[in-house]
Coordinates of C-alpha atoms in Angstrom, one line a residue:
X13 CA -58.4 -46.6 56.5
X14 CA -57.5 -43.4 58.3
X15 CA -55.3 -40.5 57.2
X16 CA -52.0 -40.0 58.9
X17 CA -52.6 -37.4 61.7
X18 CA -51.8 -33.9 60.5
X19 CA -51.5 -34.7 56.8
X20 CA -54.8 -32.9 56.0
X21 CA -53.4 -29.7 57.6
X22 CA -50.0 -30.0 56.1
X23 CA -50.7 -30.6 52.4
X24 CA -52.6 -27.4 51.8
X25 CA -49.8 -25.4 53.5
X26 CA -47.0 -26.8 51.3
X27 CA -45.6 -24.4 48.7
X28 CA -43.9 -27.1 46.6
X29 CA -45.6 -29.4 44.1
X30 CA -46.7 -32.7 45.6
X31 CA -47.6 -36.1 44.3
X32 CA -48.0 -39.7 45.3
X33 CA -45.7 -42.4 43.9
X34 CA -46.8 -45.7 45.3
X35 CA -46.1 -49.4 44.7
X36 CA -49.9 -49.9 44.8
X37 CA -52.2 -49.9 41.8
X38 CA -53.7 -46.7 40.6
X39 CA -57.1 -47.9 41.7
X40 CA -55.9 -48.7 45.2
X41 CA -54.1 -45.3 45.5
X42 CA -57.2 -43.4 44.4
X43 CA -59.5 -45.5 46.7
X44 CA -57.2 -44.9 49.8
X45 CA -56.9 -41.2 49.1
X46 CA -60.7 -40.9 48.5
X47 CA -61.6 -42.7 51.7
X48 CA -59.2 -40.6 53.7
X49 CA -60.3 -37.3 52.1
X50 CA -57.0 -36.6 50.5
X51 CA -57.7 -37.3 46.9
X52 CA -58.8 -33.7 46.2
X53 CA -55.4 -32.5 47.5
X54 CA -53.3 -34.7 45.4
X55 CA -55.1 -35.7 42.2
X56 CA -54.1 -35.7 39.3
X57 CA -50.5 -36.2 40.5
X58 CA -50.8 -40.0 41.3
X59 CA -48.2 -42.4 40.0
X60 CA -48.2 -46.2 40.4
X61 CA -45.5 -48.8 39.9
X62 CA -47.7 -50.2 37.2
X63 CA -46.7 -47.2 35.1
X64 CA -43.0 -48.2 35.0
X65 CA -40.9 -51.2 34.1
X66 CA -39.4 -51.7 37.5
X67 CA -40.9 -50.9 40.9
X68 CA -39.1 -50.0 44.1
X69 CA -36.2 -50.3 45.0
X70 CA -35.5 -49.4 41.4
X71 CA -35.6 -45.6 40.9
X72 CA -38.0 -45.9 37.9
X73 CA -41.2 -44.8 39.7
X74 CA -39.7 -41.8 41.3
X75 CA -37.9 -40.7 38.1
X76 CA -41.2 -41.1 36.2
X77 CA -43.1 -39.0 38.8
X78 CA -40.4 -36.3 38.7
X79 CA -40.5 -36.1 34.9
X80 CA -44.3 -35.9 34.8
X81 CA -44.2 -33.2 37.5
X82 CA -41.5 -31.2 35.5
X83 CA -38.9 -31.4 38.3
X84 CA -35.4 -32.6 38.1
X85 CA -34.5 -35.4 40.5
X86 CA -32.0 -33.4 42.4
X87 CA -34.7 -31.0 43.4
X88 CA -37.1 -33.6 44.6
X89 CA -37.8 -34.6 48.2
X90 CA -39.4 -38.0 48.9
X91 CA -41.2 -38.9 52.1
X92 CA -41.0 -42.6 52.5
X93 CA -42.2 -45.1 55.1
X94 CA -40.2 -48.2 54.0
X95 CA -36.5 -49.0 53.5
X96 CA -37.2 -50.1 50.0
X97 CA -38.7 -46.7 49.2
X98 CA -35.8 -44.9 50.8
X99 CA -33.4 -47.0 48.6
X100 CA -35.5 -46.1 45.5
X101 CA -35.4 -42.4 46.3
X102 CA -31.6 -42.6 46.8
X103 CA -31.1 -44.5 43.6
X104 CA -33.1 -41.7 41.8
X105 CA -30.7 -39.1 43.2
X106 CA -33.4 -37.6 45.4
X107 CA -33.3 -36.4 49.0
X108 CA -35.5 -38.5 51.3
X109 CA -37.2 -38.2 54.6
X110 CA -38.2 -41.4 56.5
X111 CA -41.6 -41.2 58.1
X112 CA -42.2 -43.4 61.2
X113 CA -45.6 -42.1 62.2
X114 CA -47.7 -44.4 60.1
X115 CA -49.8 -47.2 61.6
X116 CA -47.3 -50.0 60.4
X117 CA -44.2 -47.9 61.4
X118 CA -44.7 -48.4 65.1
X119 CA -42.7 -51.6 64.8
X120 CA -39.2 -51.0 66.4
X121 CA -37.6 -53.3 63.8
X122 CA -39.0 -51.3 60.9
X123 CA -37.8 -48.1 62.6
X124 CA -34.3 -49.6 62.8
X125 CA -34.3 -50.7 59.2
X126 CA -35.5 -47.2 58.1
X127 CA -32.6 -45.6 60.1
X128 CA -30.1 -48.0 58.5
X129 CA -31.4 -47.1 55.0
X130 CA -29.7 -43.7 55.4
X131 CA -32.5 -41.2 54.9
X132 CA -31.6 -37.5 55.2
X133 CA -33.8 -37.3 58.3
X134 CA -36.3 -39.4 60.2
X135 CA -39.5 -38.0 61.6
X136 CA -42.7 -39.3 63.2
X137 CA -45.0 -36.2 63.2
X138 CA -46.4 -35.1 59.9
X139 CA -46.8 -31.6 61.3
X140 CA -43.0 -31.3 61.1
X141 CA -42.9 -31.7 57.3
X142 CA -43.1 -28.0 56.4
X143 CA -40.2 -27.1 58.7
X144 CA -38.2 -30.1 57.5
X145 CA -38.7 -29.0 53.9
X146 CA -37.6 -25.5 54.7
X147 CA -34.6 -26.8 56.7
X148 CA -33.4 -28.9 53.8
X149 CA -33.7 -26.1 51.4
X150 CA -36.1 -28.1 49.3
X151 CA -36.9 -25.4 46.8
X152 CA -38.2 -27.0 43.7
X153 CA -37.1 -25.8 40.3
X154 CA -38.5 -27.1 37.1
X155 CA -36.1 -28.6 34.6

């Protein structure tokens, strides 16, 4: 496992609360973040589909994460690398950026499916994230 290039530089610069909401188990999420050196930047804000009744593409996981983070869904911005995740974010009433810079996202068919899932924006370089957040006006307010 390797971190996505740029993520270690971007996360500490973000001025909005961040979390991980993944279809994986909590143990797998923690392991992946620990191996990549990102756990310290995101824990304790880790949410697994095992915490909710329905996983993605249902909105349950994202709604659960937003509630635990104290943020209303309309003020959330999701970064997703799968069409199912984009659909879940949309169903939750959240804005969503599709990220195509991950190791599995080099597949042209996946990029096409991500584009057709209608994210707010598609990007491939994690270093763009702070500017994209600013450009979308993603100011987070607590509920």
